[in-house]
Short mmCIF file of C-alpha atoms in Angstrom, two decimals:
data_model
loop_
_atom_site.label_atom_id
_atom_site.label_comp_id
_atom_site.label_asym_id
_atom_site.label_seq_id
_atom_site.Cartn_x
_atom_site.Cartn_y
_atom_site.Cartn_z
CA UNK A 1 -54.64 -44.71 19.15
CA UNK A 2 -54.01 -41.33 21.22
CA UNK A 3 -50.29 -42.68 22.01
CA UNK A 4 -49.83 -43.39 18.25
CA UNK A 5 -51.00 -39.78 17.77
CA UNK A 6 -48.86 -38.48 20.41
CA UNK A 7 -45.82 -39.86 18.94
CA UNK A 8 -46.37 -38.99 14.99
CA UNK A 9 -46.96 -35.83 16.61
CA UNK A 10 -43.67 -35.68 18.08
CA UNK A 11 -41.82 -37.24 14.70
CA UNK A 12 -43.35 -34.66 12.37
CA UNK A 13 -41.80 -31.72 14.37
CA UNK A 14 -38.74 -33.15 15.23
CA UNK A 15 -38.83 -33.67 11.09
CA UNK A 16 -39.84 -30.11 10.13
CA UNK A 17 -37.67 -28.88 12.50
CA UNK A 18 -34.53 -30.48 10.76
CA UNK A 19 -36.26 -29.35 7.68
CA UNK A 20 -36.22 -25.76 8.57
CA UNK A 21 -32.65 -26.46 9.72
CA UNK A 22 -31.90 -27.18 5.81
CA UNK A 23 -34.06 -24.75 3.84
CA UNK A 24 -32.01 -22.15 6.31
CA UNK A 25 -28.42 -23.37 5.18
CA UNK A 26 -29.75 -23.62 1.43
CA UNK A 27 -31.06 -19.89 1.79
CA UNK A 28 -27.65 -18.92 3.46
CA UNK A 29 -25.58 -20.58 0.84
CA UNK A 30 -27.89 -18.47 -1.96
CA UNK A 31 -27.56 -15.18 -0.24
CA UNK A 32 -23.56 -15.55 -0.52
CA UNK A 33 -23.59 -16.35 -3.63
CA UNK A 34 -25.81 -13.57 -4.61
CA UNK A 35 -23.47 -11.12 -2.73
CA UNK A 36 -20.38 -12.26 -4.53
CA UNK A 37 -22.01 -12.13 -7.93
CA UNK A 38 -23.19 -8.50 -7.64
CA UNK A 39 -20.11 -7.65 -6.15
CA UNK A 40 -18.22 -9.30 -9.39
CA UNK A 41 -20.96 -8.17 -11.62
CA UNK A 42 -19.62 -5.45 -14.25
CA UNK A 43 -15.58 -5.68 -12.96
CA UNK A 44 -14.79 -9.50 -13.59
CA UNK A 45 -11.50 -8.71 -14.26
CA UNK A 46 -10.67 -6.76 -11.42
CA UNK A 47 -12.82 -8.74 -9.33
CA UNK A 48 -10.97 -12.09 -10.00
CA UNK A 49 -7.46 -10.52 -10.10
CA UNK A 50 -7.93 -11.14 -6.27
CA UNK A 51 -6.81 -14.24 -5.33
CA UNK A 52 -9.00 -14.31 -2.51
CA UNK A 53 -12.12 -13.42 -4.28
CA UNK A 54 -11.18 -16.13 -6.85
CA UNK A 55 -10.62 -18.82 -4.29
CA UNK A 56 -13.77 -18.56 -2.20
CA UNK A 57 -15.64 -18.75 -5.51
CA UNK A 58 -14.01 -21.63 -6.53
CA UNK A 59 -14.51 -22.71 -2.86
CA UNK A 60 -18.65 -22.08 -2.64
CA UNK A 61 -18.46 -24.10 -6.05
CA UNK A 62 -16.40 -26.88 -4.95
CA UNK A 63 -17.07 -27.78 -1.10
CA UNK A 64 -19.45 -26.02 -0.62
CA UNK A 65 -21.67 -26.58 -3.15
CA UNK A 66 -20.81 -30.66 -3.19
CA UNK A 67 -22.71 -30.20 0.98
CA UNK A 68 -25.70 -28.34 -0.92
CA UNK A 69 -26.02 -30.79 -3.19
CA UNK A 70 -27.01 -33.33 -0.22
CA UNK A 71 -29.80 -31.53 0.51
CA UNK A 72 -31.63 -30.88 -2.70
CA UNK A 73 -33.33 -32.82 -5.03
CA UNK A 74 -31.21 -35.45 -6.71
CA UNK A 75 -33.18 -34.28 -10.19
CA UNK A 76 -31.90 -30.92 -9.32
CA UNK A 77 -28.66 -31.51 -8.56
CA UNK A 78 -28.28 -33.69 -11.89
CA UNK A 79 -29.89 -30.85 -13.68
CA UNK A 80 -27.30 -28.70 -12.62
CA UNK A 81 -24.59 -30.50 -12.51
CA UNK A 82 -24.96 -31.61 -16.46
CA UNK A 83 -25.90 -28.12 -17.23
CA UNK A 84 -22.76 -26.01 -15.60
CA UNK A 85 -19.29 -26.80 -15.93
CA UNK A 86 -17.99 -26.65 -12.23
CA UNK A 87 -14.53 -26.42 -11.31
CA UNK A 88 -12.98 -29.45 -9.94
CA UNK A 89 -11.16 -30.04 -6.47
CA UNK A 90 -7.93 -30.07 -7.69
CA UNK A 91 -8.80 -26.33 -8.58
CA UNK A 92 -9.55 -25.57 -4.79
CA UNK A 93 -6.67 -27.64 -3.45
CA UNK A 94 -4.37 -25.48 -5.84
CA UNK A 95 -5.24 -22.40 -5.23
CA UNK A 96 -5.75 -23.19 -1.46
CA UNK A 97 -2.05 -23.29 -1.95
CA UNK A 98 -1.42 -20.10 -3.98
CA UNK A 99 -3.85 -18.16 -1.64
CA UNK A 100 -1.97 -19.53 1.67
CA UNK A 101 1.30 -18.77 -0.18
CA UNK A 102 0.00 -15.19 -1.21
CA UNK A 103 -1.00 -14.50 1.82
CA UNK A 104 2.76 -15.09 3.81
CA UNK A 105 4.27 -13.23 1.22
CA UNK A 106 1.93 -10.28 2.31
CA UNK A 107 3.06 -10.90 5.77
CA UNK A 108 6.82 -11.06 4.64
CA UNK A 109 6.86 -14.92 5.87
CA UNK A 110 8.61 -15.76 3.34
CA UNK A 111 9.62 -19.42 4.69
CA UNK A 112 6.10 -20.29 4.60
CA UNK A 113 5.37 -18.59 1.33
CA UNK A 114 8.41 -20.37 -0.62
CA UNK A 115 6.98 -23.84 0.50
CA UNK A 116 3.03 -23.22 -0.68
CA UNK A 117 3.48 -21.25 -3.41
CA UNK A 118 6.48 -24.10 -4.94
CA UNK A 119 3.42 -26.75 -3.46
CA UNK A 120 0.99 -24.57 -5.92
CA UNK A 121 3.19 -24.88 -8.57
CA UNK A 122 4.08 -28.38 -8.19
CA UNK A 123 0.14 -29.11 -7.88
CA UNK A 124 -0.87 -27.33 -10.97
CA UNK A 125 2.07 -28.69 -13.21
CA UNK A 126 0.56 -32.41 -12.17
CA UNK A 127 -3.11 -31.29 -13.43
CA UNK A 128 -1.27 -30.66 -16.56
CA UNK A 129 -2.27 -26.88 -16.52
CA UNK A 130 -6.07 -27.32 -16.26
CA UNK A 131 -6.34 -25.29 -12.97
CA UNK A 132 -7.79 -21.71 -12.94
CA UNK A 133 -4.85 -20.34 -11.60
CA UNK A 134 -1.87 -18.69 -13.85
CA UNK A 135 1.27 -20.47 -13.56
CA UNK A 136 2.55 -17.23 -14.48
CA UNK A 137 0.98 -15.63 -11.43
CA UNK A 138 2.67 -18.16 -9.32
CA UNK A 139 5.99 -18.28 -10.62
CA UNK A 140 5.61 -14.12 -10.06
CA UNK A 141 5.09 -14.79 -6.44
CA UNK A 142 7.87 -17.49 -6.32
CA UNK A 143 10.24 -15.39 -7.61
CA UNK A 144 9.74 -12.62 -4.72
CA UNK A 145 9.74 -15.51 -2.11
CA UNK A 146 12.64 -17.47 -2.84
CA UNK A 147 14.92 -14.90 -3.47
CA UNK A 148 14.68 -13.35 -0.21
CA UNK A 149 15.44 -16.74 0.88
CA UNK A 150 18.62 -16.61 -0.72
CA UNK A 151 17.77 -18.66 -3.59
CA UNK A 152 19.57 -16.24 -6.35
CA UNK A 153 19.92 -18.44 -8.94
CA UNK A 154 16.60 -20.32 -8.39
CA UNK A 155 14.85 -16.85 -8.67
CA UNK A 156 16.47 -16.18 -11.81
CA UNK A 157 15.27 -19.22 -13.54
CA UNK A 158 11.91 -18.64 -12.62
CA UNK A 159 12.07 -15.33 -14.12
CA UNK A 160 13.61 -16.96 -17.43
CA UNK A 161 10.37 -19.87 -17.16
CA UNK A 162 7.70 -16.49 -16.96
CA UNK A 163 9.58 -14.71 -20.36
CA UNK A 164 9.48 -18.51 -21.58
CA UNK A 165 5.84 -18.01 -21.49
CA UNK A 166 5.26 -14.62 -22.24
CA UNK A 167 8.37 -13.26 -23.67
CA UNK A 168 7.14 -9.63 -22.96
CA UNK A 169 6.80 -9.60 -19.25
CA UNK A 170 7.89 -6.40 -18.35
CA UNK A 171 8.66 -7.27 -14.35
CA UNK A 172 10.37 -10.73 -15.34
CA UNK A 173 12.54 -9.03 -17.81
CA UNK A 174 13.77 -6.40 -15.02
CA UNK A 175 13.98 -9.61 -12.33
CA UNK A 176 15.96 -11.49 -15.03
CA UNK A 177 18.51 -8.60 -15.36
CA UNK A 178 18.70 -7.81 -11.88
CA UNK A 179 19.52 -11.38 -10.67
CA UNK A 180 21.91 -11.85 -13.13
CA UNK A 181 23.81 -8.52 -12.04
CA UNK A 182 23.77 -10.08 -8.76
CA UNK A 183 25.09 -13.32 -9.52
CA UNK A 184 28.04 -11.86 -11.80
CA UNK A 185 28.85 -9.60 -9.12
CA UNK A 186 28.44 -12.11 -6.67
CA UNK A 187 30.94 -14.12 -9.03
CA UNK A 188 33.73 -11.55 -9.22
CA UNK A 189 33.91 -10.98 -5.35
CA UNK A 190 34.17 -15.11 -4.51
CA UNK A 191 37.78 -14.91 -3.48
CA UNK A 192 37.22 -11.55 -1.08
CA UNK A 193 34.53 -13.87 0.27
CA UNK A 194 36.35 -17.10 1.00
CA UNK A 195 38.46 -14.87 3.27
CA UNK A 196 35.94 -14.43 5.25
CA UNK A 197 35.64 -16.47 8.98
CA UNK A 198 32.61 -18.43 9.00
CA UNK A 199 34.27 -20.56 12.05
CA UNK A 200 32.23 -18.26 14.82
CA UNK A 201 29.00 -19.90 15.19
CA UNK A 202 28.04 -20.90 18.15
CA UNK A 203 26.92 -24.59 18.42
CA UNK A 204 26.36 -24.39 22.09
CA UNK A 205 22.57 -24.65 21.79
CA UNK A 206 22.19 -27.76 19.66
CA UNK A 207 18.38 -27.55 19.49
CA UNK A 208 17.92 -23.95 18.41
CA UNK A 209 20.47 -24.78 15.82
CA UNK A 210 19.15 -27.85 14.56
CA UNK A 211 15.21 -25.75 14.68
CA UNK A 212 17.53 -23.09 12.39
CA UNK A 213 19.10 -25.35 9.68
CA UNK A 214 17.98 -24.77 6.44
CA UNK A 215 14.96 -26.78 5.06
CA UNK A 216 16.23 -28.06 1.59
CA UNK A 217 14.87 -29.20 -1.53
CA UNK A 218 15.77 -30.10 -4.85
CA UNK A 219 13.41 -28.89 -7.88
CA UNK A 220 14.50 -29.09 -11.67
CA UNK A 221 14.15 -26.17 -14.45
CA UNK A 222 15.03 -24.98 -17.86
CA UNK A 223 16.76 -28.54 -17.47
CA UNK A 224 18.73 -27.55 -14.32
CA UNK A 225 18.59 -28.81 -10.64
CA UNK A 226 18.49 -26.58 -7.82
CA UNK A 227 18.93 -27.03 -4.59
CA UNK A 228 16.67 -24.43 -2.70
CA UNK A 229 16.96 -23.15 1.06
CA UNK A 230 14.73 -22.21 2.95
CA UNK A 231 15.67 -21.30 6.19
CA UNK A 232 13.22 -20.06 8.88
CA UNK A 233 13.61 -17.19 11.24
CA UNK A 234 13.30 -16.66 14.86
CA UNK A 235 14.37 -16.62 18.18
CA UNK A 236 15.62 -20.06 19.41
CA UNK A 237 12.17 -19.41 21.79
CA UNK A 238 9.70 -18.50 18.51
CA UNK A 239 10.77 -21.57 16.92
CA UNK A 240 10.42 -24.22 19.38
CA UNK A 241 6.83 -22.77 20.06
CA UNK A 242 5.97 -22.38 16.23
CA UNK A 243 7.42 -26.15 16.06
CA UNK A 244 5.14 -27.85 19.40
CA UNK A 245 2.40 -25.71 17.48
CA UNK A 246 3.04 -27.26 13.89
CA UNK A 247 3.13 -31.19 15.33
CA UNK A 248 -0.57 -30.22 17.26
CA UNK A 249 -1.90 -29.51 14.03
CA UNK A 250 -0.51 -32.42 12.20
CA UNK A 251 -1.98 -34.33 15.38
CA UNK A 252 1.42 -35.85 16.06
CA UNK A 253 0.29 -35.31 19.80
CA UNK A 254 -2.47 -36.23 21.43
CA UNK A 255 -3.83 -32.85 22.97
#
């Protein structure tokens, strides 16, 4: 009887303990939520026009709320659940996008940012528009990235797809007129440019240059195909590193 004792003894705190462990990530998970709530409280607007501040709500309400829901009641979590309409995880995987791209364009990166944001895009056009993130807000971005990526003509269709929207746009209008100054320009001064030597490059480092080519890819707008570069910059040094880096994290090596 006392070793029967002894060990219930032992169960029940090893229980309470991992009890205490969960009330403590429950009340963690409520005192974030609070925070962000009275910090949104009264400015929605302002609050949300953050993309950051949008995606960690739609983050708390996505993963991290489907890791809470483990360890409450199931009757509470039903109740819940039927009672609030939660975004879905095509929401977070979006704007996990448009946040990452955002966030490279900040940093002028604007090889990264052309490939997340157009990602974004791509993502939210497949969920047929039921995200929580403006297409308009990414196609904003996307103009700004791909343009200083050379993409003229890409940029300026994106600026014709945001006026498609919302015909009064007052920064797509002045992108629209701006590219197309660029491209007629670019237009009359074709033959002063096919004078031009392009037969300098050295090709005596064949990896740099092959870790320099352009990255290309085709997307379709207005009815139009584009093909869209994307080259990235670097030292031949900078991009071998960024590349051994890149494979790690896909785990394409083994340490």
């Amino acid at each position: 009887m006392l070793g029967t004792e002894v060990e219930l003894t032992k169960q029940l705190k090893t229980y309470l303990k991992e009890e205490n462990k969960r009330i403590d990530h429950i009340k963690k998970f409520l005192n974030l939520i609070e925070s962000q709530v009275s910090r949104a409280k009264g400015k929605e607007e302002k609050y949300f026009s953050n993309p950051i501040n949008s995606y960690l709500f739609i983050k708390h309400l996505t993963i991290e709320w489907n890791h809470i829901k483990t360890m409450v009641s199931p009757d509470l979590s039903k109740i819940i659940d039927k009672q609030w309409l939660f975004p879905s995880f095509e929401d977070y995987i979006g704007h996990d996008c448009y946040v990452i791209g955002r966030a490279a364009l900040a940093t002028e990166d604007f090889y990264h940012a052309l490939m997340w944001l157009q990602e974004a895009l791509d993502r939210l056009d497949q969920e047929n528009n039921t995200t929580l993130i403006s297409k308009i807000n990414i196609l904003n971005n996307l103009v700004h990235a791909t343009s200083q990526q050379g993409n003229i003509e890409h940029a300026l269709a994106l600026a014709e797809e945001i006026l498609s929207i919302d015909p009064g746009h007052v920064e797509a209008k002045k992108n629209k007129i701006y590219y197309e100054s660029i491209i007629n320009n670019r237009t009359l001064m074709a033959e002063e440019q096919e004078k031009v030597d392009f037969n300098t490059t050295d090709d005596t480092d064949s990896i740099g240059n092959s870790l320099k080519q352009s990255s290309i890819q085709y997307v379709s707008m207005n009815n139009k195909n584009f093909q869209v570069k994307n080259q990235r910059p670097g030292t031949d040094l900078e991009l071998r590193s960024r590349q051994a880096f890149e494979e790690i994290c896909r785990q394409q090596h083994a340490q």
